Coordinates of C-alpha atoms in Angstrom, one line a residue:
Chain A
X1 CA 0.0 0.0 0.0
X2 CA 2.8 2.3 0.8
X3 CA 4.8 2.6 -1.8
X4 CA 2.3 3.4 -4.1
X5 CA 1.1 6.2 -1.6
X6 CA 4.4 7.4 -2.5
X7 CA 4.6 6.4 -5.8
X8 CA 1.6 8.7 -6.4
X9 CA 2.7 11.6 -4.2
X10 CA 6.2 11.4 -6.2
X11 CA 4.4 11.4 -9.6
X12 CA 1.7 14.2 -8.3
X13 CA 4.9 16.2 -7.7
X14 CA 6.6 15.8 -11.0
X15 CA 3.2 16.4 -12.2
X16 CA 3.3 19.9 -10.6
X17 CA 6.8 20.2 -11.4
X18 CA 5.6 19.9 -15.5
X19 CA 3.2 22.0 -15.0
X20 CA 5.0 24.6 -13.7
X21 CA 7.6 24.4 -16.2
X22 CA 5.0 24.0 -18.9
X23 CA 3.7 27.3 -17.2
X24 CA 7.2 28.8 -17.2
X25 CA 7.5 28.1 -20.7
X26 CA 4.6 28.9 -22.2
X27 CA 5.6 32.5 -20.1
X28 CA 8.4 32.9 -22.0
X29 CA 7.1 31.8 -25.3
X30 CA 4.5 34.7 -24.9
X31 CA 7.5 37.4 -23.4
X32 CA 10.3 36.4 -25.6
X33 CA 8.7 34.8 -29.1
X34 CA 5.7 36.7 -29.4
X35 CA 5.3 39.7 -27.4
X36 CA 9.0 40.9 -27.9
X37 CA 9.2 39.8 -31.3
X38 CA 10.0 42.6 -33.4
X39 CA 7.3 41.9 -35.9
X40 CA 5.0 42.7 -32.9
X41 CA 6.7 45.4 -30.4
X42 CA 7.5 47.6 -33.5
X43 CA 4.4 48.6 -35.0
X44 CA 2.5 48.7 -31.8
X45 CA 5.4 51.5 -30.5
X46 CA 5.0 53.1 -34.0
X47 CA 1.3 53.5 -33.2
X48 CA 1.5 54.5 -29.5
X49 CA 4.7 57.1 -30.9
X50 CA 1.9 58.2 -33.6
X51 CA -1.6 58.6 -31.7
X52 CA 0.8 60.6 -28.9
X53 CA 2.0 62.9 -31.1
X54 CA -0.9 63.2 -32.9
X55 CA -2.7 63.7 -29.0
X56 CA 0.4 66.9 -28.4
X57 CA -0.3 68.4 -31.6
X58 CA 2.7 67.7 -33.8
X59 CA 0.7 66.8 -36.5
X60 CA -1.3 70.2 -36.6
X61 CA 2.5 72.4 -36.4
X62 CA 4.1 70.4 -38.9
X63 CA 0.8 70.8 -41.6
X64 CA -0.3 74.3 -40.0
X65 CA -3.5 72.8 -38.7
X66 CA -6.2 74.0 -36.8
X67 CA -8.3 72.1 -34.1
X68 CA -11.4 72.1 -35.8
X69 CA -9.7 70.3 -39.0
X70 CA -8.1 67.8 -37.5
X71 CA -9.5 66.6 -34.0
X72 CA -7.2 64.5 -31.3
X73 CA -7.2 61.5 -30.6
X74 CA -9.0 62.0 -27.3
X75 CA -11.7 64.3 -28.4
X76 CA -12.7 61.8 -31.0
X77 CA -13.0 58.5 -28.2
X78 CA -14.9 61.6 -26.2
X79 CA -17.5 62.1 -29.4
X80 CA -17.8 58.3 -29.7
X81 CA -18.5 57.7 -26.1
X82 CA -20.8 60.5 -25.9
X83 CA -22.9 59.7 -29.0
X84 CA -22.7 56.3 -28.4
X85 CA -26.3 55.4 -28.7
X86 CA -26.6 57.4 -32.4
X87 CA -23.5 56.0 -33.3
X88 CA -24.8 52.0 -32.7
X89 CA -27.6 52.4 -34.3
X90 CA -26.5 54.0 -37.7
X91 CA -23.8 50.7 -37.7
X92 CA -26.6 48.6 -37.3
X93 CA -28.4 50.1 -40.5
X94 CA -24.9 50.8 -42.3
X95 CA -24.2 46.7 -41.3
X96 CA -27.2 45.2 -42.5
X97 CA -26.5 47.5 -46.1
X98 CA -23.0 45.9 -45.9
X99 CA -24.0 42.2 -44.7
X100 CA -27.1 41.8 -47.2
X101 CA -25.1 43.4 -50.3
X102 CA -22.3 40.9 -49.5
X103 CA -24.2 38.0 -49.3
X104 CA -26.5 38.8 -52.2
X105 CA -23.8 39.9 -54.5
X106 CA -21.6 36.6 -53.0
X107 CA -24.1 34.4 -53.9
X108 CA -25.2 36.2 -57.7
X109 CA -21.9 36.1 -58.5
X110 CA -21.0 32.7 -58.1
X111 CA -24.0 31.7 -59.6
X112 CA -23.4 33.6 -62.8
X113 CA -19.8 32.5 -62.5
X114 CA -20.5 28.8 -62.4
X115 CA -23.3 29.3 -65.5
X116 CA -20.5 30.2 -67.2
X117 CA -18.0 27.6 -66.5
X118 CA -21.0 24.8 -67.7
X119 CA -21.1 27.1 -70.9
X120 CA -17.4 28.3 -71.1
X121 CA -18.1 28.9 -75.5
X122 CA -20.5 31.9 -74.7
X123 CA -19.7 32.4 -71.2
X124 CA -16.7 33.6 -71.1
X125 CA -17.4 36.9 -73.0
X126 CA -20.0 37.2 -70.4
X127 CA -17.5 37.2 -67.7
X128 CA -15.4 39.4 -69.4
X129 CA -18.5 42.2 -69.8
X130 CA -19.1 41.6 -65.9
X131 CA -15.6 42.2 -64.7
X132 CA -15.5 45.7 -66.6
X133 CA -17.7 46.2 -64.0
X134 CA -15.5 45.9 -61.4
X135 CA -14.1 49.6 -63.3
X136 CA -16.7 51.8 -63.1
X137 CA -16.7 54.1 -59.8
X138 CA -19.2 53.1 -57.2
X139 CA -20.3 56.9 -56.5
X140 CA -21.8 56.4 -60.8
X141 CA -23.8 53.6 -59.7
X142 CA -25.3 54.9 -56.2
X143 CA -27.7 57.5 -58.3
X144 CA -29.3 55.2 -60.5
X145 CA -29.6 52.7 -57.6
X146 CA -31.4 55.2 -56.2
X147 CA -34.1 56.1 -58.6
X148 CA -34.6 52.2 -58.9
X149 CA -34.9 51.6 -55.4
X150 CA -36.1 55.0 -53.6
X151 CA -33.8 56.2 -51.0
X152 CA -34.6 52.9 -48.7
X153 CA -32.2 50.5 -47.6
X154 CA -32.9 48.4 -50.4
X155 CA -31.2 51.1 -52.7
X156 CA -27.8 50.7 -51.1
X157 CA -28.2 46.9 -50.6
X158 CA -28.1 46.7 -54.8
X159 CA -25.0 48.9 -54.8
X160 CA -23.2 46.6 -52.7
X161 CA -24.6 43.7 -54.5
X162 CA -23.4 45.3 -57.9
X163 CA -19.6 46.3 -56.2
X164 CA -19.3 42.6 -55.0
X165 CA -20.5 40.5 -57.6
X166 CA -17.8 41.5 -60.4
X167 CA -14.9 40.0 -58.4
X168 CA -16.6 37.3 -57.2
X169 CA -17.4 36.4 -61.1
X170 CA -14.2 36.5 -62.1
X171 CA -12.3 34.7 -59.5
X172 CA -15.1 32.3 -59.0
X173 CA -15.0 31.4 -63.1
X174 CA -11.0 31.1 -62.2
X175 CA -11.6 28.4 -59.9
X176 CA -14.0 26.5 -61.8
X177 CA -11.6 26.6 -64.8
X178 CA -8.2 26.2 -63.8
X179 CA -8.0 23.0 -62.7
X180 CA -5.0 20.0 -63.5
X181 CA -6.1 18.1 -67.2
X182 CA -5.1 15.0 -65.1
X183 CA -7.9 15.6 -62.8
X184 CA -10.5 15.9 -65.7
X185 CA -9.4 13.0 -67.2
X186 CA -9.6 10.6 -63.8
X187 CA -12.9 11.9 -63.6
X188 CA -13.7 10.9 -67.1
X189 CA -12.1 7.5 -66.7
X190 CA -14.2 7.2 -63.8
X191 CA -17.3 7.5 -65.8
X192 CA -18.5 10.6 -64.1
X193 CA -21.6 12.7 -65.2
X194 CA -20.9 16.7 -65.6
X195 CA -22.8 17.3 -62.5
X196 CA -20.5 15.2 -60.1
X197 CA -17.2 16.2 -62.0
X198 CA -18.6 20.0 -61.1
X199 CA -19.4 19.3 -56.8
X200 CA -15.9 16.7 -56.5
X201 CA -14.1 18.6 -58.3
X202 CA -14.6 21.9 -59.3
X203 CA -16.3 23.4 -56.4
X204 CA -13.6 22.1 -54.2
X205 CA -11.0 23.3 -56.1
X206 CA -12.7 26.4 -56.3
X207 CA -12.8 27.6 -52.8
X208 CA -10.0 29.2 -52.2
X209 CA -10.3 31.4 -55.5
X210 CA -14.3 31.7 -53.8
X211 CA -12.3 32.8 -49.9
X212 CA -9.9 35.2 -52.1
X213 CA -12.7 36.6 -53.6
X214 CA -14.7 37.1 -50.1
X215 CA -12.0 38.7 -48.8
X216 CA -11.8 41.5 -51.4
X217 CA -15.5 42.0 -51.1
X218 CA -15.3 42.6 -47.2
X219 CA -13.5 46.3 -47.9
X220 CA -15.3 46.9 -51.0
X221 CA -18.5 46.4 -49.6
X222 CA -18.4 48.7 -46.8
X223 CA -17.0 51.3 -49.5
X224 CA -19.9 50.9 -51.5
X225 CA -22.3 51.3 -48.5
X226 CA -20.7 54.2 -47.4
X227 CA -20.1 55.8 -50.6
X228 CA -23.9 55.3 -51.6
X229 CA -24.7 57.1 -48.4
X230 CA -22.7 59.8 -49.3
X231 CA -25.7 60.6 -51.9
X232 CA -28.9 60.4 -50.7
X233 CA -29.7 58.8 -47.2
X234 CA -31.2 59.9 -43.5
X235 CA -29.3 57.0 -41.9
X236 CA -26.2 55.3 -41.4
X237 CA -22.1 55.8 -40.7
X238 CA -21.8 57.4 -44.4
X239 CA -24.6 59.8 -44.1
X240 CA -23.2 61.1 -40.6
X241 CA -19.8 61.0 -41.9
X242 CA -20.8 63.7 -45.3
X243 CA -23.4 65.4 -42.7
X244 CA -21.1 66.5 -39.9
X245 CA -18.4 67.5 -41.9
X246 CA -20.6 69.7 -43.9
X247 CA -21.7 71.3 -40.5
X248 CA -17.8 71.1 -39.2
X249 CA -18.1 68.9 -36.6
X250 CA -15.1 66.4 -37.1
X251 CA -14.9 64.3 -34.0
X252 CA -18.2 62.9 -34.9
X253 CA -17.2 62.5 -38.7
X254 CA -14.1 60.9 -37.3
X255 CA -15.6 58.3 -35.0
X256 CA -17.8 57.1 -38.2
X257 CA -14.1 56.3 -40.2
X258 CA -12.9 54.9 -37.0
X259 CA -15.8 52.2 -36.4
X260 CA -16.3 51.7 -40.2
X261 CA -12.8 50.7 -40.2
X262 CA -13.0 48.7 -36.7
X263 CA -16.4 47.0 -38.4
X264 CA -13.8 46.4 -41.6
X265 CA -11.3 44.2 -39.8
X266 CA -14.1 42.3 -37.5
X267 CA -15.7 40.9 -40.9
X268 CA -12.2 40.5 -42.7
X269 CA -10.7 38.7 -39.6
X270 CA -14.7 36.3 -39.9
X271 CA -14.1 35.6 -43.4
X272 CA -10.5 34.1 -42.6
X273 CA -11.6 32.0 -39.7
X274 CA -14.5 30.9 -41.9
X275 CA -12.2 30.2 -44.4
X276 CA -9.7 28.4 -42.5
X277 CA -13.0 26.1 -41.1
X278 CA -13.7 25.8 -44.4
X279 CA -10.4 24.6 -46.4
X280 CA -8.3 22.8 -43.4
X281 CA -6.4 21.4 -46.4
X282 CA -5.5 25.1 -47.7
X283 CA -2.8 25.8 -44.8
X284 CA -1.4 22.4 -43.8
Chain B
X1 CA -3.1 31.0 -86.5
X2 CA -5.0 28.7 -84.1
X3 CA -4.2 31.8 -81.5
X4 CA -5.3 34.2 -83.6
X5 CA -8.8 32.3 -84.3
X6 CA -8.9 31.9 -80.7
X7 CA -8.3 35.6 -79.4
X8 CA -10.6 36.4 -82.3
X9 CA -13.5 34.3 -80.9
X10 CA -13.2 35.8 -77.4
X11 CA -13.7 39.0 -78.5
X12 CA -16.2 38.1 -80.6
X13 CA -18.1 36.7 -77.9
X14 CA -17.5 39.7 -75.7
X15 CA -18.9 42.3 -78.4
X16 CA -21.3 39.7 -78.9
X17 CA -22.7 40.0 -75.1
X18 CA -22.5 43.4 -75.1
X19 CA -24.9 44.1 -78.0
X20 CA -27.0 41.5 -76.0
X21 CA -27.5 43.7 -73.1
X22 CA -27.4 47.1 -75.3
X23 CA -30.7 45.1 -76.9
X24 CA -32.1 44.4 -73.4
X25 CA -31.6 47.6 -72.4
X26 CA -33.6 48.8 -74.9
X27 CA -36.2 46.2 -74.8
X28 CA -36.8 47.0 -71.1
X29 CA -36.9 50.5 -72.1
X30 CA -39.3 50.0 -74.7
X31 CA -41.7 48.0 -72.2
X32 CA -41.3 50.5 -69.2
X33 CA -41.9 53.8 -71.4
X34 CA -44.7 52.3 -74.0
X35 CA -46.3 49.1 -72.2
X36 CA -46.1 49.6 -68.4
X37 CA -46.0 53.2 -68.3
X38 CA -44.4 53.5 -65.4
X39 CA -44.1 56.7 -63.4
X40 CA -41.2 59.3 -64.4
X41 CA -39.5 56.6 -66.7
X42 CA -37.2 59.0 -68.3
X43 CA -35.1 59.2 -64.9
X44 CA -35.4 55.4 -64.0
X45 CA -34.7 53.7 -67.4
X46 CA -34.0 55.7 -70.4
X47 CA -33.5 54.5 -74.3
X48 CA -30.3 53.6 -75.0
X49 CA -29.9 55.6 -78.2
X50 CA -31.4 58.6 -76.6
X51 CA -28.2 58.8 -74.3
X52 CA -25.9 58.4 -77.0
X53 CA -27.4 61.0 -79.1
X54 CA -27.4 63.5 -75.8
X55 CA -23.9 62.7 -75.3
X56 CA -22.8 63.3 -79.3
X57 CA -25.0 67.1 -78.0
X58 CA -23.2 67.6 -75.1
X59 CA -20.2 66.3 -75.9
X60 CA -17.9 69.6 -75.3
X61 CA -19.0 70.2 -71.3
X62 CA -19.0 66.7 -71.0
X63 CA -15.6 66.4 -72.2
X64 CA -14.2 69.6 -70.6
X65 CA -16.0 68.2 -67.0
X66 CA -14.8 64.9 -67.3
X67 CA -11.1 65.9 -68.6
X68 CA -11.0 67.7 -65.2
X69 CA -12.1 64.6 -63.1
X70 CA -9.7 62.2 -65.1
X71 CA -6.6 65.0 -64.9
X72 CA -7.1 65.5 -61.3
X73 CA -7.4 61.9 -60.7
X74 CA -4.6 60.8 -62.9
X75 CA -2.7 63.2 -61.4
X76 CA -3.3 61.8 -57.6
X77 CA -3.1 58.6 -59.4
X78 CA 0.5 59.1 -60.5
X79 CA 1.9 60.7 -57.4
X80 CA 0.2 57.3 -55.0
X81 CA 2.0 54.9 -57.4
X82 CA 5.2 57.0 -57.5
X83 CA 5.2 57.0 -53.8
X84 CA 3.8 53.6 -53.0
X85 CA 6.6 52.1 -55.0
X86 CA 9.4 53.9 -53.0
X87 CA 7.9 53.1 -49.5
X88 CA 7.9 48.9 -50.7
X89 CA 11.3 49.5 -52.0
X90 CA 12.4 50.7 -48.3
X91 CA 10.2 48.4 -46.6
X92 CA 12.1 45.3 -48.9
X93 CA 15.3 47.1 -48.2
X94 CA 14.9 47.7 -44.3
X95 CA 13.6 45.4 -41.7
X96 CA 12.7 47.1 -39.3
X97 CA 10.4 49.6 -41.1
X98 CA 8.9 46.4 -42.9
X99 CA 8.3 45.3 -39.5
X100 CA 6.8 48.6 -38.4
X101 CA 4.6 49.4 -40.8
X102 CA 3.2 46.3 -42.7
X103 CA 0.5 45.5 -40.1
X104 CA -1.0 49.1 -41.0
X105 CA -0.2 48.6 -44.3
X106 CA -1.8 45.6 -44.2
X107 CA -4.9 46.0 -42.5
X108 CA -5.5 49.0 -44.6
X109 CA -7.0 46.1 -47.3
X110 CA -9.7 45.6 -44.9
X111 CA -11.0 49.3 -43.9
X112 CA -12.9 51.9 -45.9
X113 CA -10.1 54.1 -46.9
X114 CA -12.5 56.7 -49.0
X115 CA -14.0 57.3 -45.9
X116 CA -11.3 59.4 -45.0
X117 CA -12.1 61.3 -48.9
X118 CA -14.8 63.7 -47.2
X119 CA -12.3 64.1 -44.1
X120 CA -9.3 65.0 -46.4
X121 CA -11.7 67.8 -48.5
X122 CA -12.7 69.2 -44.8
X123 CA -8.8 69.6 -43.4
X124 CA -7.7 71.3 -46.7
X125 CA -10.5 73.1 -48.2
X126 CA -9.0 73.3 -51.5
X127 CA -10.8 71.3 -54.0
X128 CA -8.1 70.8 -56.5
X129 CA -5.6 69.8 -53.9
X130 CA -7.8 67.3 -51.8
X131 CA -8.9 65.6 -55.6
X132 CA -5.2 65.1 -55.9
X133 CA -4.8 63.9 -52.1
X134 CA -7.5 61.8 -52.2
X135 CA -7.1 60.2 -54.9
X136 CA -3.3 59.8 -54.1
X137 CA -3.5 57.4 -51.0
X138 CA -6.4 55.8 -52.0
X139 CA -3.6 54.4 -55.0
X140 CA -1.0 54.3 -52.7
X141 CA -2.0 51.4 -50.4
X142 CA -2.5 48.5 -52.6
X143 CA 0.2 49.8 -55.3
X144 CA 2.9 49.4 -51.9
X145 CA 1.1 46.4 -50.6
X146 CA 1.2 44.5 -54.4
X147 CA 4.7 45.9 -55.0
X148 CA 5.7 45.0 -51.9
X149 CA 4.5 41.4 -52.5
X150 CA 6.7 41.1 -55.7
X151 CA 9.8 42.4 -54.2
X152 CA 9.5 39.5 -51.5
X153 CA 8.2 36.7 -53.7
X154 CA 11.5 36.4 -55.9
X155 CA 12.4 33.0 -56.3
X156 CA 15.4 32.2 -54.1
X157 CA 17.0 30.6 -57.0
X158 CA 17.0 33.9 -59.1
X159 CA 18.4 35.6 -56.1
X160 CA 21.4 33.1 -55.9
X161 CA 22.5 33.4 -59.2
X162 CA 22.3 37.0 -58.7
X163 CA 24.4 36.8 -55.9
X164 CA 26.9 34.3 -57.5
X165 CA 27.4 37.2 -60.5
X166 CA 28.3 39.2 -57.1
X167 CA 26.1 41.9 -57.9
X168 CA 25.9 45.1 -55.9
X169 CA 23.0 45.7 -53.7
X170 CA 21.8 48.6 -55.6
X171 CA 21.9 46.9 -59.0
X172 CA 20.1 43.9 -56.9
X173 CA 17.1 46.2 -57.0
X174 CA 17.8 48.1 -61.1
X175 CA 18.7 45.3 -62.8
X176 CA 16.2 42.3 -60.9
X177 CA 14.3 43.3 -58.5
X178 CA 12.2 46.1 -59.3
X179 CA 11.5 44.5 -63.1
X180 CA 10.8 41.1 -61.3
X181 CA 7.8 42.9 -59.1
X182 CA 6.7 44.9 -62.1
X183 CA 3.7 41.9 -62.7
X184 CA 2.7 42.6 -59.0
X185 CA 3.2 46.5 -59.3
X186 CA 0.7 46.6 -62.4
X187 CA -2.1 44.2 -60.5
X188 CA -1.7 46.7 -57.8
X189 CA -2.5 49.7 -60.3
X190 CA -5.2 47.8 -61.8
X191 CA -7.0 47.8 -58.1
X192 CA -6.6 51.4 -57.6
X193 CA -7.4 53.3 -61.1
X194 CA -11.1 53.3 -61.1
X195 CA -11.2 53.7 -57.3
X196 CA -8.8 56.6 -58.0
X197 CA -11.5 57.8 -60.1
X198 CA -14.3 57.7 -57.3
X199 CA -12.1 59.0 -54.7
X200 CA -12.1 62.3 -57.4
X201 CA -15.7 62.4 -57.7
X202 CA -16.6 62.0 -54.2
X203 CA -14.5 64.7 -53.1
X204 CA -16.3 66.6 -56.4
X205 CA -19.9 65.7 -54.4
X206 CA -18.7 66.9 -51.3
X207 CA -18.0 70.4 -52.8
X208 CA -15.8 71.2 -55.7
X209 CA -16.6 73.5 -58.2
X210 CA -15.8 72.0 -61.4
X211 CA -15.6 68.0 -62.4
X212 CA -17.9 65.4 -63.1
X213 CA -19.1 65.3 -60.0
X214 CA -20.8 68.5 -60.1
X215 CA -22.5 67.9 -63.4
X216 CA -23.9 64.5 -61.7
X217 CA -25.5 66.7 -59.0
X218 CA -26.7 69.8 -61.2
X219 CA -28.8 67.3 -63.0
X220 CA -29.7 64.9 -60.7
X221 CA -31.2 68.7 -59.2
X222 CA -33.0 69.3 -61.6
X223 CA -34.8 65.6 -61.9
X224 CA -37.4 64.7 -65.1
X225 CA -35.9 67.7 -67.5
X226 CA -32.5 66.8 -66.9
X227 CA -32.7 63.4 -66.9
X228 CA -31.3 62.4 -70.1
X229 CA -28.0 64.7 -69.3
X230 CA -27.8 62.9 -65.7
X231 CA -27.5 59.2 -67.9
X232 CA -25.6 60.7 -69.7
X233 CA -23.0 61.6 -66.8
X234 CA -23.0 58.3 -65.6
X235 CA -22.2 56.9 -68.6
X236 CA -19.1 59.1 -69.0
X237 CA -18.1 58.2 -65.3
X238 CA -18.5 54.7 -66.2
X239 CA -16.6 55.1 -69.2
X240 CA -13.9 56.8 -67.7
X241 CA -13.2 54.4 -65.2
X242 CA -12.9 51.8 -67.9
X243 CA -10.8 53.7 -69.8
X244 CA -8.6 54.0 -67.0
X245 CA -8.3 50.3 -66.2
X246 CA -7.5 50.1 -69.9
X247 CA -4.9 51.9 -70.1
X248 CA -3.5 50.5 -67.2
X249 CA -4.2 47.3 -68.7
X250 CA -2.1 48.0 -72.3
X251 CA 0.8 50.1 -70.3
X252 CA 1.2 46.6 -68.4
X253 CA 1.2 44.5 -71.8
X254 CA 3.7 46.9 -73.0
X255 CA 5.7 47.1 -70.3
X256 CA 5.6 43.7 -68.9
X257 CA 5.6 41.8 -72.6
X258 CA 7.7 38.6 -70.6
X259 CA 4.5 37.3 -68.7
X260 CA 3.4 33.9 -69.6
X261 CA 0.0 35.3 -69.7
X262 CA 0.4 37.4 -72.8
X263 CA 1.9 34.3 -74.6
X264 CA -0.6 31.9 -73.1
X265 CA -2.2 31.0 -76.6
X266 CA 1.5 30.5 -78.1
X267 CA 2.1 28.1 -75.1
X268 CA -0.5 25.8 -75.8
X269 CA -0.4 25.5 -80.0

């Protein structure tokens, strides 16, 4: 009985041990290999060196600046906090603009893109004609949206549909069509019918063209949602943004850029970890 | 010959589509104006032909409007791919500043930088000037971030025989390096022309004088009777941003003549 008493006291103690050093060293892997990496301690000094000299007014003696051009750092965290409740609700209408365009126009465009990989003969001039519109300048598109749709939600919605779809299309056509000869012809030696040579094959090989795409659309959606507010809209981040600089106040007009762009990485930093759920194979 | 036949039918197929949807268009038109009658369908979906015969009236203001947008642009344009080009060559030459400032530089794919147009028009006030700002950064992110990603994906094996000619740092980056991330450079400038374009005509909504973007909100001012002028705006917007990506498009053809892409039809005759 007793020596296993102390066999187990012995091995509870190298247990502990372990897990101290186990403790120890995952310590010093977060000190010495990633918080005092240089990849990581320099821009994070760069930014604290820049926000405080932005905060003592370097910024505004270098460029001749006023106050009321360019606000501090602190005023604008002071305009957030204090219009908080405006602020929430405009990126809940500015969000749903973003999150419904980017699904719609998503989804259209692979649609479109995968008609045309079954047709490629008279598809592919198709795709061609949909990636010119990936040139024309959202702020063209946000008027005519606007006499289709009234000055509704639904009006910015299409414009984010429209400003997503074009990339998708093309990258999504990219997927479907570069894939290995070799493939194809195991497929064909296999007997396969078009329809399971296009979910095996295709549509696997095509999602990381699909992710690549998704991850454009993220920044160019919430450009096309704020941009289309610019024009004609009572709500939302883009219609405060135009609206308080017209009437000067630029703390307010600064919080909008600063939770746009906060919204921006959230839903960049989703469509990576959706990604990675999605292609485990991608990475390893 | 086979190539030839082959461009040929791509284009083909292209025009092909787009006389498609000019037909739609008018189709659509034709049902909205003389079957549906549909309220104020001048503004919502005009004739086709009717724009291009506005625009073939109009075609001086429309010209001297839109040569302002497009200069001012071009001109931002210019400067942000000068300037985005020297800050990857210093980040792919120094460490620590890579280190520094690619996370911003980075992240910068993922937030709305023409929110910052309106912002930019408010601190200078000068409608010329914040055109050219504006439109300026808005190239110079993914011009560095693309350029940036040539410079560091040159194959190691290139590299080597570089070094094995022992060639000097500086003619590292004339000779090699900068023509090796000219592919990237261009992809880069293909991103940022037409959003170069609406970073111009934003800042033109917000309050310029002159441009485009004045035109666009005269007419969209005056509703049903200027409707056909409004299209007509659009369509030179539209077609200015094209042109832009076009020309970006043959500079990089020109320019870049090496890419297997170019010679993809060659490759496979």
């Amino acid at each position: 009985m007793k020596p296993t008493s102390v066999n187990s006291i012995e091995s509870k103690q190298t247990v502990e041990a372990e897990s101290k050093l186990k403790k120890i060293t995952t310590y010093n892997w977060i000190f010495k290999d990633y918080l005092f990496k240089k990849s990581v301690i320099f821009p994070v000094v760069f930014g604290i060196v820049f926000l405080f000299f932005w905060e003592i007014k370097v910024f505004h003696m270098i460029f001749n600046l006023e106050l009321y051009q360019l606000p501090t750092p602190i005023t604008i965290v002071q305009s957030m906090i204090e219009n908080w409740l405006t602020l929430m609700f405009y990126s809940a209408y500015t969000g749903t603009e973003i999150l419904g365009g980017f699904i719609l126009g998503s989804l259209l465009g692979w649609i479109i893109a995968m008609l045309a990989s079954l047709f490629p003969s008279i598809g592919k001039g198709g795709v061609t004609v949909i990636a010119s519109l990936n040139a024309i300048p959202i702020v063209a598109l946000s008027p005519i949206m606007n006499n289709w749709f009234g000055d509704g939600i639904g009006s910015r919605i299409a414009i984010v549909t429209i400003s997503t779809m074009a990339a998708m299309v093309v990258n999504a056509y990219k997927g479907f069509q570069s894939i290995d000869g070799n493939y194809l012809d195991l497929m064909y030696s296999y007997a396969s019918r078009k329809s399971q040579i296009f979910m095996l094959l295709r549509f696997k090989h095509s999602l990381p063209y699909i992710f690549a795409a998704l991850r454009i659309n993220v920044s160019a959606s919430i450009i096309a949602a704020l941009v289309g507010e610019f024009f004609i809209s009572s709500k939302g981040l883009g219609f405060l943004l135009s609206d308080q600089i017209q009437i000067g106040n630029m703390p307010l007009a600064w919080s909008c850029i600063v939770i746009a762009s906060l919204m921006g990485i959230l839903f960049y930093n989703a469509v990576e970890v959706t990604e990675r759920l999605c292609i485990p194979w991608k990475n390893s | 010959m086979g190539s030839l036949a082959k461009r040929q039918n791509h284009f083909v197929s292209t025009l092909l589509w787009m006389i498609f949807l000019v037909a739609i268009w008018e189709f659509t038109a034709w049902i909205l104006h003389s079957v549906v009658h549909i309220n104020s369908a001048e503004t919502k979906w005009p004739y086709f032909h009717d724009l291009v015969i506005n625009i073939f009236q109009n075609i001086p203001v429309l010209f001297e409007q839109g040569s302002i947008t497009f200069g001012k642009a071009a001109q931002g344009f210019i400067i942000g791919t000068l300037a985005g080009m020297l800050l990857a060559l210093i980040m792919s030459f120094s460490k620590s500043v890579k280190y520094t400032l690619s996370p911003y530089i980075i992240s910068s794919q993922m937030i709305p930088v023409i929110g910052l147009a309106p912002i930019i028009f408010g601190i200078l006030r000068d409608p010329d000037l914040s055109r050219i700002v504006t439109a300026g950064y808005i190239t110079f992110f993914p011009v560095t971030i693309n350029m940036l990603q040539g410079l560091e994906n040159i194959k190691p094996q290139q590299l080597e025989l570089m070094r094995s000619y022992a060639t000097p740092s500086w003619k590292m980056y004339t000779k090699f390096k900068i023509i090796a991330a000219l592919p990237n450079l261009f992809s880069g400038m293909k991103i940022a022309a037409p959003l170069a374009v609406t970073a111009s005509v934003v800042v033109e909504l917000m309050g310029a004088p002159n441009g485009i973007g004045v035109l666009m909100l005269s007419s969209l001012y005056y509703g049903e009777a200027q409707a056909h002028m409004f299209w007509s705006v659009i369509l030179i917007c539209v077609f200015i941003g094209i042109a832009s990506f076009i020309f970006i498009l043959l500079l990089e053809r020109i320019i870049t003549s090496w890419q297997p892409e170019f010679h993809r039809e060659r490759n496979e005759t």
